[in-house]
PDB file of C-alpha atoms in Angstrom:
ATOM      1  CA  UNK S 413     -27.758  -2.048  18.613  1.00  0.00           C
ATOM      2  CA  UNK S 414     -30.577  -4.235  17.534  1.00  0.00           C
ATOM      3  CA  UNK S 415     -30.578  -4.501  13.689  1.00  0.00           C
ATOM      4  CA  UNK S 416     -33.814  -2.578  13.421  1.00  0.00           C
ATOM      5  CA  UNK S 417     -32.298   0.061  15.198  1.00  0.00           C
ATOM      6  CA  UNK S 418     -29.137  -0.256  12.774  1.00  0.00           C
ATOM      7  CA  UNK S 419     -32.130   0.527   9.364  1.00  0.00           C
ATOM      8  CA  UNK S 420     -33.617   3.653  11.180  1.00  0.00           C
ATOM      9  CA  UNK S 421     -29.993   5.023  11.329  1.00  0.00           C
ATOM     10  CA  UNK S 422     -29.255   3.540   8.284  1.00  0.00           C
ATOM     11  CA  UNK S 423     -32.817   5.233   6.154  1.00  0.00           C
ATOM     12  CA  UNK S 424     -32.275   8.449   8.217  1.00  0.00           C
ATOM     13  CA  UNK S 425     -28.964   8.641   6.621  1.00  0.00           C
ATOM     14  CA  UNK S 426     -29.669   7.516   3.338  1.00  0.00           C
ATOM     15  CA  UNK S 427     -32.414   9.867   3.305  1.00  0.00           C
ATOM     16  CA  UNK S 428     -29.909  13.129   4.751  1.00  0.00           C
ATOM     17  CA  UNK S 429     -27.050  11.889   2.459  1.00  0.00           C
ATOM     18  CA  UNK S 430     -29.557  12.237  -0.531  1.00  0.00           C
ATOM     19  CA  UNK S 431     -31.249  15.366   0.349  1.00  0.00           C
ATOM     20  CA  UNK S 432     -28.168  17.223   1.222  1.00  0.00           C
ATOM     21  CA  UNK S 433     -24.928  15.941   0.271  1.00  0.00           C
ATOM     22  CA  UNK S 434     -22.332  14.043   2.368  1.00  0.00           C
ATOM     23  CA  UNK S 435     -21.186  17.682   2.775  1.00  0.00           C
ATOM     24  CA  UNK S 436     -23.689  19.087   3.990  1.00  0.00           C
ATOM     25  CA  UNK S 437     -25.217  16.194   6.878  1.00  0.00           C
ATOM     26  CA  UNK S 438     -23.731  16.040   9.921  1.00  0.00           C
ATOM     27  CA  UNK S 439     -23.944  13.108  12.177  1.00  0.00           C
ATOM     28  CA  UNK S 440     -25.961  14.872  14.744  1.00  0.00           C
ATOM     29  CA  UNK S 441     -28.783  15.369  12.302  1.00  0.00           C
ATOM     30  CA  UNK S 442     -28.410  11.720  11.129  1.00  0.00           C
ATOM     31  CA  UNK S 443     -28.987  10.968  14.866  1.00  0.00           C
ATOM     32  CA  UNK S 444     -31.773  13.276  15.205  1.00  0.00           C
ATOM     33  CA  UNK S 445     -33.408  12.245  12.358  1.00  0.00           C
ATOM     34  CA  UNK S 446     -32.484   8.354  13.665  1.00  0.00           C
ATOM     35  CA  UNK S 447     -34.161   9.800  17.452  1.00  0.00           C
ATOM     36  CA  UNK S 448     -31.217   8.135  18.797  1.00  0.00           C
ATOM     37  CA  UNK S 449     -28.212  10.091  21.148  1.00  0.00           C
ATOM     38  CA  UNK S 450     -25.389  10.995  18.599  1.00  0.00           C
ATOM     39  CA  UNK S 451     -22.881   9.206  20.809  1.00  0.00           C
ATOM     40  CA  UNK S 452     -24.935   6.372  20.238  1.00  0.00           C
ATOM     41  CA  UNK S 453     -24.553   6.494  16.310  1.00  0.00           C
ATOM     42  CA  UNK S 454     -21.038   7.262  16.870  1.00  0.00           C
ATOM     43  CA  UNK S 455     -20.324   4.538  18.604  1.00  0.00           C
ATOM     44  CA  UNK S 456     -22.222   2.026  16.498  1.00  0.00           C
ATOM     45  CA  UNK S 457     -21.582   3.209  12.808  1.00  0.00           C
ATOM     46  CA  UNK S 458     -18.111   4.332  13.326  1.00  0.00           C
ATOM     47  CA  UNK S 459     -18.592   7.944  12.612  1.00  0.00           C
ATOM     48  CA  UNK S 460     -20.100   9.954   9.376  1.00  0.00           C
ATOM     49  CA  UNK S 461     -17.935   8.476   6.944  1.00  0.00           C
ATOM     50  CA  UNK S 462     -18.138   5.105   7.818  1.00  0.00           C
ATOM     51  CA  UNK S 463     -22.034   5.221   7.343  1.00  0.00           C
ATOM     52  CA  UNK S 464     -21.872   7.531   3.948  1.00  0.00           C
ATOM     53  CA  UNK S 465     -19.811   4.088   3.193  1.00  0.00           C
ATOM     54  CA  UNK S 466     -22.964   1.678   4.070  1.00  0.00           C
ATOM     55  CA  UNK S 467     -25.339   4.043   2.521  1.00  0.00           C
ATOM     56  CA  UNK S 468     -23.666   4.113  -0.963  1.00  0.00           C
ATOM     57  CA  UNK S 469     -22.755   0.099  -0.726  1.00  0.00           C
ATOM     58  CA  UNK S 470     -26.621  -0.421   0.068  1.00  0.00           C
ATOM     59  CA  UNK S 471     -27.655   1.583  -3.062  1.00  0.00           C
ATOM     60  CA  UNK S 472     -24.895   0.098  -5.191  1.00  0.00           C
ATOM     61  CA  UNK S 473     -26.447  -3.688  -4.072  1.00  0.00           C
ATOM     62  CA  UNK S 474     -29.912  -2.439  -4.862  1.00  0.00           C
ATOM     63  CA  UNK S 475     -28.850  -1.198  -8.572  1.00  0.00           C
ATOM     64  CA  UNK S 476     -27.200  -3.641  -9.220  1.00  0.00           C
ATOM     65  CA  UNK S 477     -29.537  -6.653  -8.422  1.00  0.00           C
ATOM     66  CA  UNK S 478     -31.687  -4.595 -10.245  1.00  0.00           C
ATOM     67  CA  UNK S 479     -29.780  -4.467 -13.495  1.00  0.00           C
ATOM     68  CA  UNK S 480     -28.736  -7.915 -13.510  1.00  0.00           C
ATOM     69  CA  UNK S 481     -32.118  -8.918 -13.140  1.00  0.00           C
ATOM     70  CA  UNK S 482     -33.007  -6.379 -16.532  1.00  0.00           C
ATOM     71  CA  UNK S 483     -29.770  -7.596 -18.018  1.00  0.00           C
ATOM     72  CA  UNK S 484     -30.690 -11.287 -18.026  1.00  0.00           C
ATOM     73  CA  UNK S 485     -33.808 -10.334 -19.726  1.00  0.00           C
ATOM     74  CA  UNK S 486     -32.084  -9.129 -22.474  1.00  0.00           C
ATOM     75  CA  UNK S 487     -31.698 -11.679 -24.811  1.00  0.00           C
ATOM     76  CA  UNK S 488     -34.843 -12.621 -26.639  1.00  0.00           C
ATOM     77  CA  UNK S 489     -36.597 -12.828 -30.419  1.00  0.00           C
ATOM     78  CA  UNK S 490     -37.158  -9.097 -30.715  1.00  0.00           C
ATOM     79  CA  UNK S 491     -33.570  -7.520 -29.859  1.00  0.00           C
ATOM     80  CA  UNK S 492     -34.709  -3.961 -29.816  1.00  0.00           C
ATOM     81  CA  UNK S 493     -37.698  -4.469 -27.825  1.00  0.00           C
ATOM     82  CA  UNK S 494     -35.574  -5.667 -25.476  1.00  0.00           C
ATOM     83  CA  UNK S 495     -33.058  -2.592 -25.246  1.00  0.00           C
ATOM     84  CA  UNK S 496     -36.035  -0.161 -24.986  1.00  0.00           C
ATOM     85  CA  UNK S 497     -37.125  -2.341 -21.853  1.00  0.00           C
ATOM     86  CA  UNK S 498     -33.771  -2.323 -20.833  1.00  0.00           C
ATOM     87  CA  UNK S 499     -34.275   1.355 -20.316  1.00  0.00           C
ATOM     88  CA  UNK S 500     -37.197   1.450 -19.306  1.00  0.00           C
ATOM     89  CA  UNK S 501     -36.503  -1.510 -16.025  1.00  0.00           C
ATOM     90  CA  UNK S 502     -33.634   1.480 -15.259  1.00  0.00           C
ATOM     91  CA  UNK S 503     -36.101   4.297 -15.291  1.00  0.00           C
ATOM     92  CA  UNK S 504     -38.118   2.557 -13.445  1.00  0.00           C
ATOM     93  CA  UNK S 505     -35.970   1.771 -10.885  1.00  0.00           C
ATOM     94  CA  UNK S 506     -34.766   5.481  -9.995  1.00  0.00           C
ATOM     95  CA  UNK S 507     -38.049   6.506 -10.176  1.00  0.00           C
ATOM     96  CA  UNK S 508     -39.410   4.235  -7.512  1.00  0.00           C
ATOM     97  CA  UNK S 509     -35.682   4.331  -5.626  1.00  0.00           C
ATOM     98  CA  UNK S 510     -35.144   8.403  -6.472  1.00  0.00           C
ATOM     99  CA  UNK S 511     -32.772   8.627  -3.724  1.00  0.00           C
ATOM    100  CA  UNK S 512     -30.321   6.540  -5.324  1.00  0.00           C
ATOM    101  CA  UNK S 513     -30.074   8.865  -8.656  1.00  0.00           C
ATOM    102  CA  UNK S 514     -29.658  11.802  -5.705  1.00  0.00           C
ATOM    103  CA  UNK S 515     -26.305  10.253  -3.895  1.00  0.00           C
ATOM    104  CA  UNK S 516     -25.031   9.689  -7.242  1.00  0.00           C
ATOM    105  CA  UNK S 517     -26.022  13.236  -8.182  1.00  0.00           C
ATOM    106  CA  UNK S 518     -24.622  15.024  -5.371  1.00  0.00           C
ATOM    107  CA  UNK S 519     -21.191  13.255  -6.498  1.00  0.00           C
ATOM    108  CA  UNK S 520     -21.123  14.696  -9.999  1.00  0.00           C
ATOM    109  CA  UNK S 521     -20.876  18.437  -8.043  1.00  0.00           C
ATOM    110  CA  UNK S 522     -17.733  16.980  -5.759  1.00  0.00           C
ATOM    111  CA  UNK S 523     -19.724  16.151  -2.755  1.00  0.00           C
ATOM    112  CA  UNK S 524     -17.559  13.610  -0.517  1.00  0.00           C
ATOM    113  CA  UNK S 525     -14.632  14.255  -3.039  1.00  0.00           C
ATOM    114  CA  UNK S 526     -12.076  12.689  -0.633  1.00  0.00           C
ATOM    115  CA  UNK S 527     -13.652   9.499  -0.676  1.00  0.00           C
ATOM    116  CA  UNK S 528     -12.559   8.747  -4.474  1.00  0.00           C
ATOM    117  CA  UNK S 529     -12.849   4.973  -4.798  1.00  0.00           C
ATOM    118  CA  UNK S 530     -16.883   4.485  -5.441  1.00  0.00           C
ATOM    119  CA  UNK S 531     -16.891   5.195  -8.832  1.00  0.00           C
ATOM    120  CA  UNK S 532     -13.820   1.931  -9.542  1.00  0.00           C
ATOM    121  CA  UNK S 533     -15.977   0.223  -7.480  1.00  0.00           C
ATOM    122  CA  UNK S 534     -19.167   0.814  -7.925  1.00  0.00           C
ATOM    123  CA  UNK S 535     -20.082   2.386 -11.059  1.00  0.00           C
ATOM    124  CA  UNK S 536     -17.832   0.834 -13.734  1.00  0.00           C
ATOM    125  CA  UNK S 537     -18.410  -2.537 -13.263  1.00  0.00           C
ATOM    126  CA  UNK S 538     -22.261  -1.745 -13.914  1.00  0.00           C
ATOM    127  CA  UNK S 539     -21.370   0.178 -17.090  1.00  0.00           C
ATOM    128  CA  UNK S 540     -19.086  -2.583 -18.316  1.00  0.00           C
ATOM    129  CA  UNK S 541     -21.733  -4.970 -17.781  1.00  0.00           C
ATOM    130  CA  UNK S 542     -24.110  -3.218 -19.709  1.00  0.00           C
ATOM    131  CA  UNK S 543     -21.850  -2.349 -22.455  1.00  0.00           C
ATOM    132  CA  UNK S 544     -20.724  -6.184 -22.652  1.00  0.00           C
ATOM    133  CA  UNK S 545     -24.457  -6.995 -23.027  1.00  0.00           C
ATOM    134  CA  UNK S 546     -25.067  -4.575 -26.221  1.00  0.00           C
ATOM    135  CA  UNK S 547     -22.155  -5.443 -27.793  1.00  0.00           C
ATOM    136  CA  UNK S 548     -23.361  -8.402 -29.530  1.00  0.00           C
ATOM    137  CA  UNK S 549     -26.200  -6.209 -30.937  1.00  0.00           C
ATOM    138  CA  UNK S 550     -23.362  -3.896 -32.080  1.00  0.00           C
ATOM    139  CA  UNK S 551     -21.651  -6.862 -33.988  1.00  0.00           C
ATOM    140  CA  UNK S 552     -25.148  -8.163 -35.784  1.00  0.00           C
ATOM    141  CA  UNK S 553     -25.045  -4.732 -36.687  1.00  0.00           C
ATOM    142  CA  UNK S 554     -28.598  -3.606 -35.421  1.00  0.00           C
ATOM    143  CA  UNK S 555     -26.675  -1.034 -33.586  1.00  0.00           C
ATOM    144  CA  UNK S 556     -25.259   1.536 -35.712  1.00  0.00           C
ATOM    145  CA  UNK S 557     -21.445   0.916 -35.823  1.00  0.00           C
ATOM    146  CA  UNK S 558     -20.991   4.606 -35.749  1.00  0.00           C
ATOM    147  CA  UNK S 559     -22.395   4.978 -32.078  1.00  0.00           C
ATOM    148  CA  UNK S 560     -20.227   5.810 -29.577  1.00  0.00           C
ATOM    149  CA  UNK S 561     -21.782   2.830 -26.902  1.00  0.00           C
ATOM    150  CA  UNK S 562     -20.502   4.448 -23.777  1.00  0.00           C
ATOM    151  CA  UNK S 563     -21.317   8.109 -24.447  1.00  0.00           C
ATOM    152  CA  UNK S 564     -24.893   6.931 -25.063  1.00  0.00           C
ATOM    153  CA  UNK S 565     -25.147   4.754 -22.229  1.00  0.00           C
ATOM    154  CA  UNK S 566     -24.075   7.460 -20.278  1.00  0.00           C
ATOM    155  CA  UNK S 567     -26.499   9.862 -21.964  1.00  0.00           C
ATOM    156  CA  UNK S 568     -29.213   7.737 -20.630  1.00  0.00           C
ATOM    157  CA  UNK S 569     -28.165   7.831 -16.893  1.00  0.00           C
ATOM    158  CA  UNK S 570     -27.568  11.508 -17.212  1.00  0.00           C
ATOM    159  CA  UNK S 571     -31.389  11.977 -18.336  1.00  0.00           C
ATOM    160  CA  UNK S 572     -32.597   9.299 -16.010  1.00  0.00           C
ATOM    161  CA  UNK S 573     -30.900  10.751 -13.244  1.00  0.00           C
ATOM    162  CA  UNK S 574     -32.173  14.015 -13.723  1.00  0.00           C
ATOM    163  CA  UNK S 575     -35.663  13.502 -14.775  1.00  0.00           C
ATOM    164  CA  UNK S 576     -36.174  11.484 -11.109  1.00  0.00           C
ATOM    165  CA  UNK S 577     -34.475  13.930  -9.403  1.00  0.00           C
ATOM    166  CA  UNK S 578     -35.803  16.805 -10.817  1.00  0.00           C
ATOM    167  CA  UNK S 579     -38.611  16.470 -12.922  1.00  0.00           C
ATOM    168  CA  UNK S 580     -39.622  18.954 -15.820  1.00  0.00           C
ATOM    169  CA  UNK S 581     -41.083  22.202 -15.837  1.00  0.00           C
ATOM    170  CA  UNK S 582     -44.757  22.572 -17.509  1.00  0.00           C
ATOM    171  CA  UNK S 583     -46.214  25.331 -19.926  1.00  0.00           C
ATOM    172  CA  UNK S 584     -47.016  27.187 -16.631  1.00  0.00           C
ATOM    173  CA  UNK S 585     -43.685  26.874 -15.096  1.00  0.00           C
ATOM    174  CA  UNK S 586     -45.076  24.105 -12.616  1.00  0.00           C
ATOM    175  CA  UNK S 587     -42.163  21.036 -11.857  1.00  0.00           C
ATOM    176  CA  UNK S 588     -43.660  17.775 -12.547  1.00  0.00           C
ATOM    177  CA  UNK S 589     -41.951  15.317 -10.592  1.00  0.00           C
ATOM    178  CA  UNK S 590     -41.730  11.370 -11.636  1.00  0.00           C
ATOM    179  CA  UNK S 591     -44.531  10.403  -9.654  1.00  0.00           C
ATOM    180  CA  UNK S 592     -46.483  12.581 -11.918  1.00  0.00           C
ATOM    181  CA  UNK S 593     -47.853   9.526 -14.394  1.00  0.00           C
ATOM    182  CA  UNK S 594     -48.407  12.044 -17.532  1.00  0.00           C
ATOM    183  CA  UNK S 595     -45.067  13.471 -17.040  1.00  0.00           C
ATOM    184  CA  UNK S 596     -43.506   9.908 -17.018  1.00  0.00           C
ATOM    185  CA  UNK S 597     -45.098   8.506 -19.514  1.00  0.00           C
ATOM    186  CA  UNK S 598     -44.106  11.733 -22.099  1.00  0.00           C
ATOM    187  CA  UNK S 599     -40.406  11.248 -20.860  1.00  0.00           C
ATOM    188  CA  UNK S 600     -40.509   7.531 -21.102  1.00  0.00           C
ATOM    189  CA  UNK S 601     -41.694   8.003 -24.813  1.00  0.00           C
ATOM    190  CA  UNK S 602     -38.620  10.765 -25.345  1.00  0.00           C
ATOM    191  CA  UNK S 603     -36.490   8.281 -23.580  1.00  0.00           C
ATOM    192  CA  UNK S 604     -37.229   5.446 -26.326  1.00  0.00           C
ATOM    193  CA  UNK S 605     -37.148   7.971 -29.542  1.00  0.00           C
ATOM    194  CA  UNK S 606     -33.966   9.273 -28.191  1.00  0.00           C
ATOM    195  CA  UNK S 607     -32.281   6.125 -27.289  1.00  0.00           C
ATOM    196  CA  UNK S 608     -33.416   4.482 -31.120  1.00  0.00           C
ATOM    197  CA  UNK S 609     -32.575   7.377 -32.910  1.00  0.00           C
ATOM    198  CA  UNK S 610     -28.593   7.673 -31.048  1.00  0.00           C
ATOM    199  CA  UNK S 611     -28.126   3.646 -31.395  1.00  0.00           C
ATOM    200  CA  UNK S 612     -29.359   3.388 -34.951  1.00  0.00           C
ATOM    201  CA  UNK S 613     -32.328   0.944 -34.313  1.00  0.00           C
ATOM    202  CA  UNK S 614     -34.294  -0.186 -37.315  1.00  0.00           C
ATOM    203  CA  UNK S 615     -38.020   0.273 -37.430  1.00  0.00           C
ATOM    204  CA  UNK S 616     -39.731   2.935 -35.262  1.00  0.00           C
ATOM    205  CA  UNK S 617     -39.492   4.004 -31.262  1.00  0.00           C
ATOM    206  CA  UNK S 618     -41.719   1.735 -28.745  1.00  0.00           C
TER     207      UNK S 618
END
């Protein structure tokens, strides 16, 4: 298989595995969504589980190159700006990657429950990274020392996660989706008043 070949299966997949589950995709609609025979995916991936397994590692490489890139902005004269962009570089990174949020998302409701290691291996190193990097601002004491750090960390994913997925409803019941750019820019301003207000910031929401 030529490696082009091996990203069509690969983005069919990733697209499947996001939409529906690991669940709920089969490798023959992987392969018809691929246009390739299914014995030839078989043969060259290994089987469904085996490319759930590339899928999530490729998302896991793209988030995380991602946040160490917003991480090692971090630092800088004005500490709390740089926590609200912190949030912001993950916002907009599920917005413009949405099908990462989705895998992730279709774990929290048990999807591919007997493949238990992704969280260990994935997932908590990111969150201890980005709890290591706040800490400091925790110790100077610009972060309240009452905040329970993980909780909101967590509280931000949770919203992040759902607002790319899912969007918002408007007055007239419509769903406004991320790519809407007044919808964004409302929950990008929520995002910063709710993330100041939980961590105790001084001075006023950016």
């Amino acid at each position: 298989m030529t490696s082009g070949q091996a990203q069509v299966i690969l983005k069919a997949a990733t697209q499947l595995f996001a939409a529906l589950g690991y669940d709920g995709t089969s490798t023959r609609q992987i392969a018809d969504a691929a246009g390739l025979n299914i014995a030839t995916v078989n043969y060259h991936v290994g089987g469904k589980r085996e490319l759930y397994l590339a899928v999530m590692e490729a998302a896991h490489r793209a988030e995380k190159a991602a946040l160490e890139q917003a991480l090692a902005r971090l630092p800088g004269d004005d500490p709390v700006a740089a926590i609200h962009r912190l949030a912001d570089d993950y916002l907009d990174f599920c917005v413009d990657n949405p099908e990462v949020p989705a895998l992730w998302m279709h774990r929290w409701l048990s999807d591919a429950s007997d493949i238990t290691e992704l969280e260990r291996q994935y997932v908590q190193p990111l969150l201890n990274a980005v709890g290591a990097a706040l800490r400091p601002a925790v110790e100077a004491g610009l972060i309240s020392a009452g905040t329970d750090l993980d909780y909101t960390v967590w509280s931000v994913i949770w919203t992040v996660h759902g607002f790319a997925k899912g969007g918002v409803l408007d007055a007239e019941g419509r769903r406004r989706a991320a790519g809407d750019r007044a919808a964004l820019r409302r929950f990008r301003a929520h995002l910063h008043q709710s993330l100041h207000r939980t961590l105790g910031l001084p001075g006023d929401p950016r």
